[in-house]
């Protein structure tokens, strides 16, 4: 429902089909009604979370939309994969998980019960009594029944963390002191703490690589959440308004494998899909329909 997400959603839908992924894909749209992509991308519309005390924190919508989707559509598939829109599926993979044994990507942080660093400070405050903590991020591949248990607690733990902002020390949000960045990652920690309190442990797999961080493709997914520099000095970044169509091309000599695959598939997706031509006002789509 925004210019920022529009191209990411359309491109991911294409990449999912090109990879021949098993099952179906569903976009979770947190909005007051349908948007301009409803006929192009399979979509479930969930009401956005409206907190008058914390209106700017949109990641509340992630656990809320997952919970709404599970409760209102009753999916028949046993296995669910949660990915963010800035994930490129490069090739087919089919991971089977049992109830109680989800798998997920290693996050950028660790939990060490023998330390008192920022991740453990946060855990000791909001996950008291937890005997394990899985440092995980998307993709998450999980049984539907486990996700149904986690989703509501995931939201409530996120609310608990955000409601305590006045007590956060600077190191929890200042990225010059720590990479935690809790002002944005509260939802990630909320998931980890919810799973821990419910006793649901995750196996940690290598499921994604990141352009500019990794040079060789060893996973089925590229997570493009960072700036992507090229050897000739050009830089691509998803947060620019033109990211979906102003793609550096052709690639210069010396481009590493991950960056080369990412930019090539990005360029190909735009060539195939082009732009919708939809005009966003203020960057966000405002539907007439109300839930």
Short mmCIF file of C-alpha atoms in Angstrom, two decimals:
data_model
loop_
_atom_site.label_atom_id
_atom_site.label_comp_id
_atom_site.label_asym_id
_atom_site.label_seq_id
_atom_site.Cartn_x
_atom_site.Cartn_y
_atom_site.Cartn_z
CA UNK A 1 0.00 0.00 0.00
CA UNK A 2 2.91 2.34 -0.67
CA UNK A 3 5.35 3.22 -3.42
CA UNK A 4 8.11 1.73 -1.27
CA UNK A 5 6.47 -1.70 -1.04
CA UNK A 6 4.71 -1.85 -4.42
CA UNK A 7 7.66 -2.94 -6.55
CA UNK A 8 9.05 -5.25 -3.83
CA UNK A 9 5.76 -7.15 -3.62
CA UNK A 10 5.38 -7.47 -7.40
CA UNK A 11 8.97 -8.58 -7.92
CA UNK A 12 8.83 -11.13 -5.09
CA UNK A 13 5.66 -12.62 -6.55
CA UNK A 14 7.48 -13.04 -9.88
CA UNK A 15 10.58 -14.55 -8.26
CA UNK A 16 8.43 -17.01 -6.28
CA UNK A 17 6.88 -18.26 -9.52
CA UNK A 18 10.15 -18.31 -11.44
CA UNK A 19 11.77 -20.42 -8.72
CA UNK A 20 8.96 -22.97 -8.92
CA UNK A 21 8.39 -22.80 -5.19
CA UNK A 22 5.95 -25.32 -3.71
CA UNK A 23 2.64 -24.11 -2.34
CA UNK A 24 1.20 -20.64 -2.75
CA UNK A 25 2.25 -17.13 -1.83
CA UNK A 26 0.13 -14.62 0.09
CA UNK A 27 0.86 -10.97 0.68
CA UNK A 28 -0.29 -9.72 4.07
CA UNK A 29 -1.55 -6.18 3.57
CA UNK A 30 -2.17 -4.08 6.67
CA UNK A 31 -4.63 -1.49 5.41
CA UNK A 32 -8.18 -0.28 5.78
CA UNK A 33 -9.12 -1.88 2.49
CA UNK A 34 -7.87 -3.33 -0.82
CA UNK A 35 -5.19 -1.58 -2.83
CA UNK A 36 -4.12 -1.47 -6.49
CA UNK A 37 -2.31 -4.84 -6.43
CA UNK A 38 -5.20 -7.05 -5.32
CA UNK A 39 -5.73 -8.49 -8.82
CA UNK A 40 -2.02 -9.08 -9.44
CA UNK A 41 -0.73 -10.53 -6.16
CA UNK A 42 -2.70 -12.93 -3.88
CA UNK A 43 -3.44 -10.80 -0.84
CA UNK A 44 -5.00 -11.01 2.61
CA UNK A 45 -6.10 -7.65 4.01
CA UNK A 46 -5.72 -7.22 7.77
CA UNK A 47 -6.69 -4.13 9.75
CA UNK A 48 -3.65 -2.06 10.69
CA UNK A 49 -2.69 -1.75 14.33
CA UNK A 50 -3.66 1.68 15.61
CA UNK A 51 -1.96 2.67 18.86
CA UNK A 52 -2.50 6.29 19.74
CA UNK A 53 0.48 6.18 22.10
CA UNK A 54 2.84 4.77 19.44
CA UNK A 55 1.42 5.48 15.97
CA UNK A 56 4.72 5.60 14.07
CA UNK A 57 5.82 2.02 14.78
CA UNK A 58 4.40 0.13 11.81
CA UNK A 59 6.08 -3.26 12.54
CA UNK A 60 3.20 -3.96 14.95
CA UNK A 61 1.37 -4.88 11.74
CA UNK A 62 3.55 -7.92 11.08
CA UNK A 63 2.47 -10.13 14.01
CA UNK A 64 -1.02 -8.66 13.89
CA UNK A 65 -1.47 -9.47 10.19
CA UNK A 66 -0.07 -13.00 10.63
CA UNK A 67 -2.52 -13.64 13.47
CA UNK A 68 -5.44 -12.17 11.49
CA UNK A 69 -4.58 -14.28 8.43
CA UNK A 70 -4.42 -17.49 10.47
CA UNK A 71 -7.69 -16.82 12.31
CA UNK A 72 -9.71 -15.65 9.30
CA UNK A 73 -8.49 -17.80 6.41
CA UNK A 74 -7.72 -21.08 8.23
CA UNK A 75 -4.95 -22.11 5.80
CA UNK A 76 -4.83 -25.83 5.04
CA UNK A 77 -1.08 -25.97 4.48
CA UNK A 78 0.82 -27.36 7.45
CA UNK A 79 4.03 -25.44 6.73
CA UNK A 80 4.29 -21.65 6.51
CA UNK A 81 7.32 -19.61 5.46
CA UNK A 82 7.48 -16.02 6.69
CA UNK A 83 9.60 -13.72 4.52
CA UNK A 84 9.90 -9.96 4.22
CA UNK A 85 9.24 -8.19 0.89
CA UNK A 86 12.95 -7.40 0.50
CA UNK A 87 13.82 -11.07 -0.01
CA UNK A 88 14.66 -12.43 -3.46
CA UNK A 89 13.96 -16.14 -3.96
CA UNK A 90 16.73 -17.27 -6.30
CA UNK A 91 15.97 -20.95 -6.65
CA UNK A 92 13.52 -23.58 -5.45
CA UNK A 93 13.85 -25.08 -2.01
CA UNK A 94 11.46 -27.23 -0.03
CA UNK A 95 12.00 -27.45 3.72
CA UNK A 96 9.89 -29.85 5.75
CA UNK A 97 9.38 -29.08 9.43
CA UNK A 98 7.50 -30.89 12.15
CA UNK A 99 5.25 -29.24 14.71
CA UNK A 100 7.47 -27.95 17.52
CA UNK A 101 10.60 -27.81 15.31
CA UNK A 102 10.66 -24.67 13.12
CA UNK A 103 13.76 -23.43 11.32
CA UNK A 104 14.93 -19.87 10.74
CA UNK A 105 17.80 -17.68 9.61
CA UNK A 106 20.51 -16.63 12.05
CA UNK A 107 19.95 -12.99 13.09
CA UNK A 108 22.63 -10.32 13.27
CA UNK A 109 22.81 -10.66 17.07
CA UNK A 110 23.53 -13.49 19.51
CA UNK A 111 22.33 -14.43 22.98
CA UNK A 112 24.96 -15.52 25.48
CA UNK A 113 23.65 -16.17 28.98
CA UNK A 114 27.18 -15.64 30.37
CA UNK A 115 27.26 -12.05 29.11
CA UNK A 116 25.45 -8.84 29.89
CA UNK A 117 25.59 -7.25 26.45
CA UNK A 118 22.64 -5.44 24.87
CA UNK A 119 20.75 -8.51 23.53
CA UNK A 120 20.96 -10.19 26.94
CA UNK A 121 19.98 -7.00 28.77
CA UNK A 122 16.86 -6.80 26.61
CA UNK A 123 16.11 -10.50 27.09
CA UNK A 124 16.48 -10.36 30.87
CA UNK A 125 14.03 -7.47 31.01
CA UNK A 126 11.33 -8.82 28.69
CA UNK A 127 11.80 -12.59 28.76
CA UNK A 128 12.27 -13.25 32.44
CA UNK A 129 12.67 -16.92 33.27
CA UNK A 130 13.42 -17.91 29.67
CA UNK A 131 15.79 -20.88 29.56
CA UNK A 132 16.74 -20.51 25.90
CA UNK A 133 16.76 -17.73 23.29
CA UNK A 134 16.99 -18.34 19.55
CA UNK A 135 18.71 -15.45 17.69
CA UNK A 136 16.60 -15.65 14.56
CA UNK A 137 15.36 -13.59 11.64
CA UNK A 138 13.44 -14.21 8.41
CA UNK A 139 12.97 -16.51 6.68
CA UNK A 140 11.11 -18.49 9.32
CA UNK A 141 9.71 -21.88 8.27
CA UNK A 142 7.23 -23.13 10.82
CA UNK A 143 4.26 -25.42 11.33
CA UNK A 144 0.92 -23.63 11.16
CA UNK A 145 -0.05 -24.73 14.68
CA UNK A 146 3.16 -23.33 16.19
CA UNK A 147 2.65 -20.03 14.38
CA UNK A 148 -0.94 -19.85 15.65
CA UNK A 149 0.40 -20.06 19.20
CA UNK A 150 3.24 -17.59 18.68
CA UNK A 151 1.44 -14.84 16.71
CA UNK A 152 -0.76 -13.28 19.44
CA UNK A 153 2.03 -13.43 22.04
CA UNK A 154 4.46 -12.04 19.43
CA UNK A 155 2.27 -8.94 19.19
CA UNK A 156 1.80 -8.58 22.96
CA UNK A 157 5.55 -8.94 23.62
CA UNK A 158 6.23 -6.27 20.98
CA UNK A 159 3.74 -3.97 22.72
CA UNK A 160 5.38 -4.71 26.09
CA UNK A 161 8.81 -3.77 24.75
CA UNK A 162 7.63 -0.60 23.02
CA UNK A 163 5.58 0.53 26.02
CA UNK A 164 8.77 0.53 28.09
CA UNK A 165 10.74 2.88 25.81
CA UNK A 166 11.20 5.48 28.53
CA UNK A 167 13.37 2.97 30.40
CA UNK A 168 15.60 1.98 27.47
CA UNK A 169 19.28 2.89 27.94
CA UNK A 170 20.86 4.72 24.99
CA UNK A 171 22.89 1.68 23.94
CA UNK A 172 19.71 -0.18 23.03
CA UNK A 173 18.90 2.31 20.27
CA UNK A 174 22.19 4.05 19.43
CA UNK A 175 23.77 2.00 16.66
CA UNK A 176 27.17 3.57 17.33
CA UNK A 177 27.13 1.72 20.65
CA UNK A 178 25.32 -1.46 19.60
CA UNK A 179 23.84 -2.98 16.44
CA UNK A 180 20.62 -3.88 18.27
CA UNK A 181 18.62 -0.82 17.14
CA UNK A 182 15.65 -1.65 19.35
CA UNK A 183 13.68 1.34 18.10
CA UNK A 184 13.06 -0.73 14.95
CA UNK A 185 13.80 -4.33 15.98
CA UNK A 186 11.37 -4.58 18.92
CA UNK A 187 9.13 -6.79 16.76
CA UNK A 188 12.03 -9.18 16.07
CA UNK A 189 12.77 -9.53 19.77
CA UNK A 190 9.04 -9.89 20.42
CA UNK A 191 8.96 -13.00 18.21
CA UNK A 192 12.03 -14.51 19.90
CA UNK A 193 10.64 -13.97 23.39
CA UNK A 194 7.18 -15.28 22.48
CA UNK A 195 8.66 -18.48 21.06
CA UNK A 196 10.87 -18.93 24.11
CA UNK A 197 8.03 -18.45 26.58
CA UNK A 198 6.04 -21.07 24.67
CA UNK A 199 8.96 -23.50 24.61
CA UNK A 200 9.27 -23.53 20.80
CA UNK A 201 12.91 -23.92 19.74
CA UNK A 202 14.18 -23.12 16.23
CA UNK A 203 16.94 -24.83 14.30
CA UNK A 204 19.14 -22.16 12.74
CA UNK A 205 19.96 -22.61 9.04
CA UNK A 206 21.75 -20.55 6.43
CA UNK A 207 18.77 -19.46 4.34
CA UNK A 208 19.84 -16.04 3.06
CA UNK A 209 22.84 -14.05 1.92
CA UNK A 210 23.12 -10.26 1.84
CA UNK A 211 24.60 -8.28 -1.07
CA UNK A 212 27.81 -6.43 -0.16
CA UNK A 213 28.19 -8.70 2.88
CA UNK A 214 28.41 -12.05 1.08
CA UNK A 215 30.16 -12.54 -2.25
CA UNK A 216 29.19 -16.13 -3.12
CA UNK A 217 25.64 -17.48 -3.38
CA UNK A 218 25.25 -20.39 -0.96
CA UNK A 219 21.58 -19.98 -0.07
CA UNK A 220 18.22 -19.91 -1.88
CA UNK A 221 17.40 -16.33 -0.80
CA UNK A 222 19.08 -12.94 -1.16
CA UNK A 223 17.98 -10.43 1.48
CA UNK A 224 18.59 -6.97 0.02
CA UNK A 225 18.08 -4.78 3.07
CA UNK A 226 21.38 -2.90 2.73
CA UNK A 227 23.06 -0.57 0.24
CA UNK A 228 24.50 -2.47 -2.73
CA UNK A 229 27.66 -0.81 -4.08
CA UNK A 230 29.11 -1.66 -7.49
CA UNK A 231 32.81 -1.61 -8.46
CA UNK A 232 32.31 1.47 -10.66
CA UNK A 233 31.02 3.58 -7.76
CA UNK A 234 27.29 3.31 -8.43
CA UNK A 235 25.13 2.36 -5.43
CA UNK A 236 21.66 0.80 -5.36
CA UNK A 237 19.53 1.15 -2.21
CA UNK A 238 15.98 -0.07 -1.67
CA UNK A 239 14.98 2.99 0.37
CA UNK A 240 15.19 5.41 -2.54
CA UNK A 241 11.92 6.26 -4.30
CA UNK A 242 13.31 5.07 -7.62
CA UNK A 243 14.75 1.75 -6.38
CA UNK A 244 12.25 -0.37 -8.31
CA UNK A 245 13.11 1.02 -11.72
CA UNK A 246 16.37 2.98 -11.47
CA UNK A 247 18.52 -0.14 -11.52
CA UNK A 248 22.25 0.15 -12.33
CA UNK A 249 22.76 -1.57 -15.67
CA UNK A 250 24.84 -2.99 -17.26
CA UNK A 251 26.96 -4.49 -14.53
CA UNK A 252 30.60 -3.43 -14.48
CA UNK A 253 33.49 -5.92 -14.57
CA UNK A 254 34.51 -7.24 -11.17
CA UNK A 255 30.96 -7.48 -9.74
CA UNK A 256 30.79 -10.34 -7.24
CA UNK A 257 28.43 -13.30 -7.69
CA UNK A 258 25.76 -12.32 -5.15
CA UNK A 259 25.55 -8.72 -6.36
CA UNK A 260 25.57 -9.85 -9.99
CA UNK A 261 22.69 -12.30 -9.50
CA UNK A 262 20.74 -9.77 -7.45
CA UNK A 263 21.06 -6.84 -9.87
CA UNK A 264 20.48 -9.08 -12.91
CA UNK A 265 17.24 -10.52 -11.52
CA UNK A 266 16.15 -7.07 -10.34
CA UNK A 267 16.70 -5.69 -13.84
CA UNK A 268 14.92 -8.68 -15.38
CA UNK A 269 11.92 -8.28 -13.07
CA UNK A 270 11.50 -4.63 -14.02
CA UNK A 271 11.87 -5.52 -17.71
CA UNK A 272 9.11 -8.13 -17.40
CA UNK A 273 6.71 -6.26 -15.10
CA UNK A 274 7.55 -2.62 -15.74
CA UNK A 275 5.80 -0.06 -13.55
CA UNK A 276 2.11 -0.11 -12.62
CA UNK A 277 1.95 3.60 -13.29
CA UNK A 278 -0.09 4.01 -10.13
CA UNK A 279 0.13 7.46 -8.59
CA UNK A 280 0.70 7.45 -4.86
CA UNK A 281 -0.20 10.57 -2.94
CA UNK A 282 2.19 11.13 -0.09
CA UNK A 283 3.74 7.75 -0.89
CA UNK A 284 0.76 5.75 0.39
CA UNK A 285 -2.32 4.27 -1.22
CA UNK A 286 -5.58 5.40 0.39
CA UNK A 287 -8.44 2.96 -0.38
CA UNK A 288 -12.08 3.96 -0.43
CA UNK A 289 -13.24 0.61 0.89
CA UNK A 290 -13.40 0.21 4.66
CA UNK A 291 -13.23 -3.02 6.62
#
